[in-house]
PDB file of C-alpha atoms in Angstrom:
ATOM      1  CA  MET A   1       3.585  30.391  13.566  1.00  0.00           C
ATOM      2  CA  SER A   2       6.622  31.611  15.514  1.00  0.00           C
ATOM      3  CA  ASP A   3       7.506  28.234  17.031  1.00  0.00           C
ATOM      4  CA  PRO A   4      10.606  26.740  15.368  1.00  0.00           C
ATOM      5  CA  VAL A   5      10.281  23.851  12.927  1.00  0.00           C
ATOM      6  CA  LEU A   6      12.210  20.591  13.246  1.00  0.00           C
ATOM      7  CA  VAL A   7      12.338  18.115  10.367  1.00  0.00           C
ATOM      8  CA  VAL A   8      12.872  14.519  11.484  1.00  0.00           C
ATOM      9  CA  THR A   9      13.840  11.917   8.883  1.00  0.00           C
ATOM     10  CA  GLY A  10      13.326   8.256   9.710  1.00  0.00           C
ATOM     11  CA  ALA A  11      10.408   9.394  11.871  1.00  0.00           C
ATOM     12  CA  ALA A  12       8.647   6.023  11.704  1.00  0.00           C
ATOM     13  CA  GLY A  13      11.496   4.245  13.493  1.00  0.00           C
ATOM     14  CA  ALA A  14      11.886   3.686  17.217  1.00  0.00           C
ATOM     15  CA  LEU A  15      14.160   6.697  17.769  1.00  0.00           C
ATOM     16  CA  GLY A  16      12.311   8.863  15.279  1.00  0.00           C
ATOM     17  CA  ARG A  17       8.945   8.361  16.982  1.00  0.00           C
ATOM     18  CA  VAL A  18      10.379   9.269  20.374  1.00  0.00           C
ATOM     19  CA  LEU A  19      12.198  12.303  18.981  1.00  0.00           C
ATOM     20  CA  VAL A  20       8.997  13.598  17.396  1.00  0.00           C
ATOM     21  CA  ALA A  21       7.108  13.257  20.685  1.00  0.00           C
ATOM     22  CA  GLU A  22       9.880  14.843  22.755  1.00  0.00           C
ATOM     23  CA  ALA A  23      10.289  17.715  20.310  1.00  0.00           C
ATOM     24  CA  ARG A  24       6.576  18.487  20.369  1.00  0.00           C
ATOM     25  CA  ALA A  25       6.626  18.442  24.161  1.00  0.00           C
ATOM     26  CA  ALA A  26       9.527  20.898  24.076  1.00  0.00           C
ATOM     27  CA  GLY A  27       7.595  23.361  21.911  1.00  0.00           C
ATOM     28  CA  TRP A  28       8.824  22.522  18.439  1.00  0.00           C
ATOM     29  CA  ARG A  29       6.615  22.216  15.408  1.00  0.00           C
ATOM     30  CA  VAL A  30       7.633  18.917  13.837  1.00  0.00           C
ATOM     31  CA  ALA A  31       7.591  17.538  10.308  1.00  0.00           C
ATOM     32  CA  ALA A  32       7.904  13.749  10.277  1.00  0.00           C
ATOM     33  CA  LEU A  33       9.435  12.220   7.136  1.00  0.00           C
ATOM     34  CA  ASP A  34       9.869   8.538   6.379  1.00  0.00           C
ATOM     35  CA  HIS A  35      10.178   6.091   3.512  1.00  0.00           C
ATOM     36  CA  GLY A  36       7.449   4.007   5.127  1.00  0.00           C
ATOM     37  CA  ARG A  37       4.322   5.098   6.934  1.00  0.00           C
ATOM     38  CA  CYS A  38       4.724   7.368   9.941  1.00  0.00           C
ATOM     39  CA  GLU A  39       2.623   6.856  13.002  1.00  0.00           C
ATOM     40  CA  SER A  40       4.263   9.672  14.908  1.00  0.00           C
ATOM     41  CA  ASP A  41       1.592  10.984  17.232  1.00  0.00           C
ATOM     42  CA  GLY A  42       1.579  14.738  17.538  1.00  0.00           C
ATOM     43  CA  ALA A  43       3.618  15.644  14.443  1.00  0.00           C
ATOM     44  CA  ASP A  44       2.418  18.870  12.851  1.00  0.00           C
ATOM     45  CA  MET A  45       2.772  17.306   9.444  1.00  0.00           C
ATOM     46  CA  VAL A  46       3.693  13.894   8.084  1.00  0.00           C
ATOM     47  CA  VAL A  47       5.264  13.126   4.719  1.00  0.00           C
ATOM     48  CA  ASN A  48       5.166   9.409   3.978  1.00  0.00           C
ATOM     49  CA  GLY A  49       6.830   7.479   1.191  1.00  0.00           C
ATOM     50  CA  VAL A  50       9.888   9.733   0.962  1.00  0.00           C
ATOM     51  CA  ASP A  51      12.868   8.009  -0.665  1.00  0.00           C
ATOM     52  CA  LEU A  52      15.737  10.110   0.648  1.00  0.00           C
ATOM     53  CA  ILE A  53      18.171   8.158  -1.513  1.00  0.00           C
ATOM     54  CA  ASP A  54      16.588  10.095  -4.391  1.00  0.00           C
ATOM     55  CA  ALA A  55      17.756  13.718  -4.287  1.00  0.00           C
ATOM     56  CA  GLU A  56      14.675  15.022  -6.104  1.00  0.00           C
ATOM     57  CA  ALA A  57      12.341  13.228  -3.699  1.00  0.00           C
ATOM     58  CA  ALA A  58      14.232  14.657  -0.730  1.00  0.00           C
ATOM     59  CA  GLN A  59      13.976  18.164  -2.163  1.00  0.00           C
ATOM     60  CA  ALA A  60      10.267  17.803  -2.837  1.00  0.00           C
ATOM     61  CA  ALA A  61       9.605  16.635   0.735  1.00  0.00           C
ATOM     62  CA  VAL A  62      11.562  19.481   2.353  1.00  0.00           C
ATOM     63  CA  ASP A  63       9.945  22.013   0.019  1.00  0.00           C
ATOM     64  CA  GLN A  64       6.552  20.691   1.114  1.00  0.00           C
ATOM     65  CA  VAL A  65       7.494  21.218   4.756  1.00  0.00           C
ATOM     66  CA  ALA A  66       8.725  24.754   4.152  1.00  0.00           C
ATOM     67  CA  ALA A  67       5.584  25.622   2.208  1.00  0.00           C
ATOM     68  CA  GLN A  68       3.198  24.222   4.814  1.00  0.00           C
ATOM     69  CA  LEU A  69       4.991  25.215   8.035  1.00  0.00           C
ATOM     70  CA  GLY A  70       6.628  28.377   6.726  1.00  0.00           C
ATOM     71  CA  ARG A  71      10.208  27.686   7.776  1.00  0.00           C
ATOM     72  CA  VAL A  72      12.789  25.030   8.676  1.00  0.00           C
ATOM     73  CA  ASP A  73      14.978  25.712  11.712  1.00  0.00           C
ATOM     74  CA  ALA A  74      16.545  22.319  12.326  1.00  0.00           C
ATOM     75  CA  LEU A  75      17.043  18.990  10.591  1.00  0.00           C
ATOM     76  CA  ALA A  76      17.537  15.734  12.478  1.00  0.00           C
ATOM     77  CA  ASN A  77      18.897  13.082  10.137  1.00  0.00           C
ATOM     78  CA  VAL A  78      17.717   9.931  11.901  1.00  0.00           C
ATOM     79  CA  ALA A  79      17.058   7.787   8.803  1.00  0.00           C
ATOM     80  CA  GLY A  80      19.479   4.907   8.344  1.00  0.00           C
ATOM     81  CA  GLY A  81      19.791   1.158   8.299  1.00  0.00           C
ATOM     82  CA  PHE A  82      21.842  -1.799   9.520  1.00  0.00           C
ATOM     83  CA  VAL A  83      22.349  -5.435   8.523  1.00  0.00           C
ATOM     84  CA  TRP A  84      24.845  -7.664  10.331  1.00  0.00           C
ATOM     85  CA  GLN A  85      27.109  -9.655   8.028  1.00  0.00           C
ATOM     86  CA  THR A  86      30.744 -10.617   7.841  1.00  0.00           C
ATOM     87  CA  VAL A  87      33.073  -9.371   5.139  1.00  0.00           C
ATOM     88  CA  GLU A  88      33.907 -12.907   4.014  1.00  0.00           C
ATOM     89  CA  ASP A  89      30.379 -14.268   3.742  1.00  0.00           C
ATOM     90  CA  GLY A  90      28.358 -11.102   3.184  1.00  0.00           C
ATOM     91  CA  ASP A  91      26.772  -9.703   0.065  1.00  0.00           C
ATOM     92  CA  PRO A  92      29.082  -7.106  -1.531  1.00  0.00           C
ATOM     93  CA  ALA A  93      26.016  -5.110  -2.564  1.00  0.00           C
ATOM     94  CA  ALA A  94      25.293  -4.541   1.125  1.00  0.00           C
ATOM     95  CA  TRP A  95      28.207  -2.111   1.305  1.00  0.00           C
ATOM     96  CA  ALA A  96      26.599   0.113  -1.307  1.00  0.00           C
ATOM     97  CA  ARG A  97      23.218  -0.290   0.386  1.00  0.00           C
ATOM     98  CA  HIS A  98      24.608   0.706   3.786  1.00  0.00           C
ATOM     99  CA  HIS A  99      26.199   3.792   2.231  1.00  0.00           C
ATOM    100  CA  ALA A 100      22.954   4.739   0.511  1.00  0.00           C
ATOM    101  CA  LEU A 101      20.818   4.295   3.634  1.00  0.00           C
ATOM    102  CA  ASN A 102      23.164   6.018   6.053  1.00  0.00           C
ATOM    103  CA  VAL A 103      25.172   8.563   4.043  1.00  0.00           C
ATOM    104  CA  THR A 104      23.192   9.395   0.902  1.00  0.00           C
ATOM    105  CA  THR A 105      20.008  10.007   2.896  1.00  0.00           C
ATOM    106  CA  VAL A 106      21.837  12.473   5.133  1.00  0.00           C
ATOM    107  CA  LEU A 107      23.455  14.185   2.150  1.00  0.00           C
ATOM    108  CA  ASN A 108      20.209  14.581   0.206  1.00  0.00           C
ATOM    109  CA  ALA A 109      18.092  15.746   3.138  1.00  0.00           C
ATOM    110  CA  THR A 110      20.794  18.212   4.163  1.00  0.00           C
ATOM    111  CA  ARG A 111      21.248  19.685   0.695  1.00  0.00           C
ATOM    112  CA  ALA A 112      17.483  20.044   0.369  1.00  0.00           C
ATOM    113  CA  ALA A 113      17.150  21.847   3.707  1.00  0.00           C
ATOM    114  CA  LEU A 114      20.199  24.119   3.521  1.00  0.00           C
ATOM    115  CA  PRO A 115      18.561  27.168   1.916  1.00  0.00           C
ATOM    116  CA  ALA A 116      15.826  27.234   4.575  1.00  0.00           C
ATOM    117  CA  LEU A 117      18.315  26.555   7.365  1.00  0.00           C
ATOM    118  CA  LYS A 118      20.531  29.425   6.218  1.00  0.00           C
ATOM    119  CA  ALA A 119      17.488  31.695   6.307  1.00  0.00           C
ATOM    120  CA  ALA A 120      16.671  30.671   9.890  1.00  0.00           C
ATOM    121  CA  PRO A 121      18.040  32.667  12.838  1.00  0.00           C
ATOM    122  CA  ASP A 122      19.834  29.590  14.187  1.00  0.00           C
ATOM    123  CA  GLY A 123      19.896  26.786  11.620  1.00  0.00           C
ATOM    124  CA  ARG A 124      20.806  23.396  13.001  1.00  0.00           C
ATOM    125  CA  ILE A 125      21.713  20.028  11.473  1.00  0.00           C
ATOM    126  CA  VAL A 126      21.999  17.022  13.771  1.00  0.00           C
ATOM    127  CA  ASN A 127      23.146  13.723  12.291  1.00  0.00           C
ATOM    128  CA  VAL A 128      23.023  10.274  13.846  1.00  0.00           C
ATOM    129  CA  GLY A 129      26.393   8.581  13.612  1.00  0.00           C
ATOM    130  CA  SER A 130      27.470   5.606  15.702  1.00  0.00           C
ATOM    131  CA  ALA A 131      29.883   4.889  18.525  1.00  0.00           C
ATOM    132  CA  ALA A 132      30.348   1.454  16.948  1.00  0.00           C
ATOM    133  CA  ALA A 133      31.908   3.076  13.889  1.00  0.00           C
ATOM    134  CA  ILE A 134      34.948   4.072  15.942  1.00  0.00           C
ATOM    135  CA  LYS A 135      35.839   0.419  16.507  1.00  0.00           C
ATOM    136  CA  PRO A 136      33.404  -1.818  14.609  1.00  0.00           C
ATOM    137  CA  GLY A 137      32.934  -5.359  15.834  1.00  0.00           C
ATOM    138  CA  ALA A 138      32.686  -8.474  13.687  1.00  0.00           C
ATOM    139  CA  GLY A 139      29.912  -8.245  11.112  1.00  0.00           C
ATOM    140  CA  MET A 140      29.757  -4.460  11.310  1.00  0.00           C
ATOM    141  CA  GLY A 141      32.246  -3.478   8.618  1.00  0.00           C
ATOM    142  CA  ALA A 142      29.716  -2.121   6.126  1.00  0.00           C
ATOM    143  CA  TYR A 143      27.704  -0.303   8.795  1.00  0.00           C
ATOM    144  CA  GLY A 144      30.806   1.106  10.472  1.00  0.00           C
ATOM    145  CA  ALA A 145      32.206   2.359   7.184  1.00  0.00           C
ATOM    146  CA  ALA A 146      28.902   4.057   6.373  1.00  0.00           C
ATOM    147  CA  LYS A 147      28.614   5.748   9.748  1.00  0.00           C
ATOM    148  CA  LEU A 148      32.208   6.951   9.494  1.00  0.00           C
ATOM    149  CA  GLY A 149      31.015   8.584   6.291  1.00  0.00           C
ATOM    150  CA  VAL A 150      28.329  10.359   8.304  1.00  0.00           C
ATOM    151  CA  HIS A 151      30.985  11.531  10.759  1.00  0.00           C
ATOM    152  CA  ALA A 152      33.175  12.879   7.938  1.00  0.00           C
ATOM    153  CA  LEU A 153      30.219  14.585   6.256  1.00  0.00           C
ATOM    154  CA  THR A 154      29.299  16.216   9.573  1.00  0.00           C
ATOM    155  CA  GLN A 155      32.747  17.647  10.177  1.00  0.00           C
ATOM    156  CA  SER A 156      33.366  18.723   6.591  1.00  0.00           C
ATOM    157  CA  LEU A 157      30.020  20.494   6.270  1.00  0.00           C
ATOM    158  CA  ALA A 158      30.543  22.199   9.623  1.00  0.00           C
ATOM    159  CA  GLU A 159      33.724  23.735   8.240  1.00  0.00           C
ATOM    160  CA  GLU A 160      31.962  24.779   5.040  1.00  0.00           C
ATOM    161  CA  LEU A 161      29.199  26.541   6.979  1.00  0.00           C
ATOM    162  CA  LYS A 162      31.282  28.352   9.596  1.00  0.00           C
ATOM    163  CA  ALA A 163      30.600  31.696   7.924  1.00  0.00           C
ATOM    164  CA  THR A 164      26.849  31.142   8.412  1.00  0.00           C
ATOM    165  CA  SER A 165      24.616  30.701  11.455  1.00  0.00           C
ATOM    166  CA  VAL A 166      24.100  27.003  10.631  1.00  0.00           C
ATOM    167  CA  THR A 167      25.836  24.444  12.842  1.00  0.00           C
ATOM    168  CA  VAL A 168      26.343  20.767  12.072  1.00  0.00           C
ATOM    169  CA  ASN A 169      26.873  18.150  14.779  1.00  0.00           C
ATOM    170  CA  ALA A 170      26.349  14.433  15.220  1.00  0.00           C
ATOM    171  CA  VAL A 171      25.398  12.133  18.067  1.00  0.00           C
ATOM    172  CA  LEU A 172      27.252   8.834  18.336  1.00  0.00           C
ATOM    173  CA  PRO A 173      25.026   6.417  20.241  1.00  0.00           C
ATOM    174  CA  SER A 174      25.967   2.948  21.341  1.00  0.00           C
ATOM    175  CA  ILE A 175      23.197   0.317  21.366  1.00  0.00           C
ATOM    176  CA  ILE A 176      19.787   1.973  21.608  1.00  0.00           C
ATOM    177  CA  ASP A 177      17.146   0.269  23.722  1.00  0.00           C
ATOM    178  CA  THR A 178      14.554  -0.542  21.064  1.00  0.00           C
ATOM    179  CA  PRO A 179      12.137  -3.488  20.732  1.00  0.00           C
ATOM    180  CA  GLN A 180      14.066  -4.748  17.707  1.00  0.00           C
ATOM    181  CA  ASN A 181      17.404  -4.694  19.533  1.00  0.00           C
ATOM    182  CA  ARG A 182      15.877  -6.548  22.476  1.00  0.00           C
ATOM    183  CA  LYS A 183      14.565  -9.150  20.057  1.00  0.00           C
ATOM    184  CA  ASP A 184      17.893  -9.471  18.230  1.00  0.00           C
ATOM    185  CA  MET A 185      19.973  -9.637  21.449  1.00  0.00           C
ATOM    186  CA  PRO A 186      17.830 -11.503  24.001  1.00  0.00           C
ATOM    187  CA  ASP A 187      20.790 -12.364  26.238  1.00  0.00           C
ATOM    188  CA  ALA A 188      22.111  -8.804  26.513  1.00  0.00           C
ATOM    189  CA  ASP A 189      21.441  -6.429  29.399  1.00  0.00           C
ATOM    190  CA  PRO A 190      19.397  -3.504  28.032  1.00  0.00           C
ATOM    191  CA  ALA A 191      19.980  -1.573  31.266  1.00  0.00           C
ATOM    192  CA  ALA A 192      23.392  -0.675  29.836  1.00  0.00           C
ATOM    193  CA  TRP A 193      21.925   0.603  26.580  1.00  0.00           C
ATOM    194  CA  VAL A 194      20.859   4.127  25.620  1.00  0.00           C
ATOM    195  CA  GLU A 195      17.234   5.059  26.199  1.00  0.00           C
ATOM    196  CA  PRO A 196      15.677   6.697  23.109  1.00  0.00           C
ATOM    197  CA  LYS A 197      14.368   9.562  25.269  1.00  0.00           C
ATOM    198  CA  ASP A 198      17.883  10.279  26.542  1.00  0.00           C
ATOM    199  CA  LEU A 199      19.289  10.295  23.019  1.00  0.00           C
ATOM    200  CA  ALA A 200      16.426  12.515  21.875  1.00  0.00           C
ATOM    201  CA  ALA A 201      17.298  14.986  24.638  1.00  0.00           C
ATOM    202  CA  VAL A 202      20.852  15.334  23.318  1.00  0.00           C
ATOM    203  CA  ILE A 203      19.596  15.741  19.745  1.00  0.00           C
ATOM    204  CA  LEU A 204      17.183  18.463  20.837  1.00  0.00           C
ATOM    205  CA  PHE A 205      19.938  20.319  22.674  1.00  0.00           C
ATOM    206  CA  LEU A 206      22.083  20.265  19.534  1.00  0.00           C
ATOM    207  CA  ALA A 207      19.053  21.454  17.541  1.00  0.00           C
ATOM    208  CA  SER A 208      18.495  24.393  19.874  1.00  0.00           C
ATOM    209  CA  PRO A 209      19.993  27.907  19.906  1.00  0.00           C
ATOM    210  CA  ALA A 210      21.784  26.952  23.148  1.00  0.00           C
ATOM    211  CA  SER A 211      24.261  24.842  21.143  1.00  0.00           C
ATOM    212  CA  ARG A 212      25.460  27.784  19.013  1.00  0.00           C
ATOM    213  CA  ALA A 213      29.054  27.380  20.248  1.00  0.00           C
ATOM    214  CA  MET A 214      29.237  23.806  18.945  1.00  0.00           C
ATOM    215  CA  THR A 215      29.799  22.768  15.352  1.00  0.00           C
ATOM    216  CA  GLY A 216      31.565  19.771  13.870  1.00  0.00           C
ATOM    217  CA  ALA A 217      31.210  17.901  17.170  1.00  0.00           C
ATOM    218  CA  LEU A 218      30.832  14.116  17.298  1.00  0.00           C
ATOM    219  CA  VAL A 219      29.063  13.623  20.613  1.00  0.00           C
ATOM    220  CA  PRO A 220      29.229  10.153  22.215  1.00  0.00           C
ATOM    221  CA  VAL A 221      25.946   9.050  23.784  1.00  0.00           C
ATOM    222  CA  THR A 222      26.831   5.662  25.201  1.00  0.00           C
ATOM    223  CA  GLY A 223      24.769   5.165  28.332  1.00  0.00           C
ATOM    224  CA  ARG A 224      26.540   3.017  30.887  1.00  0.00           C
ATOM    225  CA  VAL A 225      28.297   0.693  28.436  1.00  0.00           C
TER     226      VAL A 225
END
């Protein structure tokens, strides 16, 4: 029971599934959380149907992990969502939905995990921001604004936790090479995109004790774009 525990939200998604597998291969015990149904091979425990937009549901899920696995050493906030739409023609409700999926989920999972992370020898929080939020393209206003919220949350919380052993960092990927992105952008060159395994490697470094000198960092992971 001495192996560290990593909680992965959004574990049913393309990046989440790869992160779970890579973390297990690296010696982590992994708890896979998702709003849908996880099919993350090798996870030590799976919690399905978790609505991280609901603070009580997030707390219940993290408490279940801590009770079953005995500790929480790191939290990877992978859960999020994206819909392309222009400001002029889009649904105004999508702005609130983007914020809920990308910021509120991170906030609730983080608040739920903080007591356990503070009790760990080297507590780690790794958020998934976006390189596209730095200069959003057309149709990405709502998503970019939400991910900038993730960036701000990352840096603010890092400052709040500097007196503890918990660090807070974020990865800022460009386009990730997933089946859905290949389907949505059939004319693009995926060779220039970020491989999920490469992004997972950066996340796992930031989740490890080796990253103790880093907190509040927004780390670009942009492949060869």
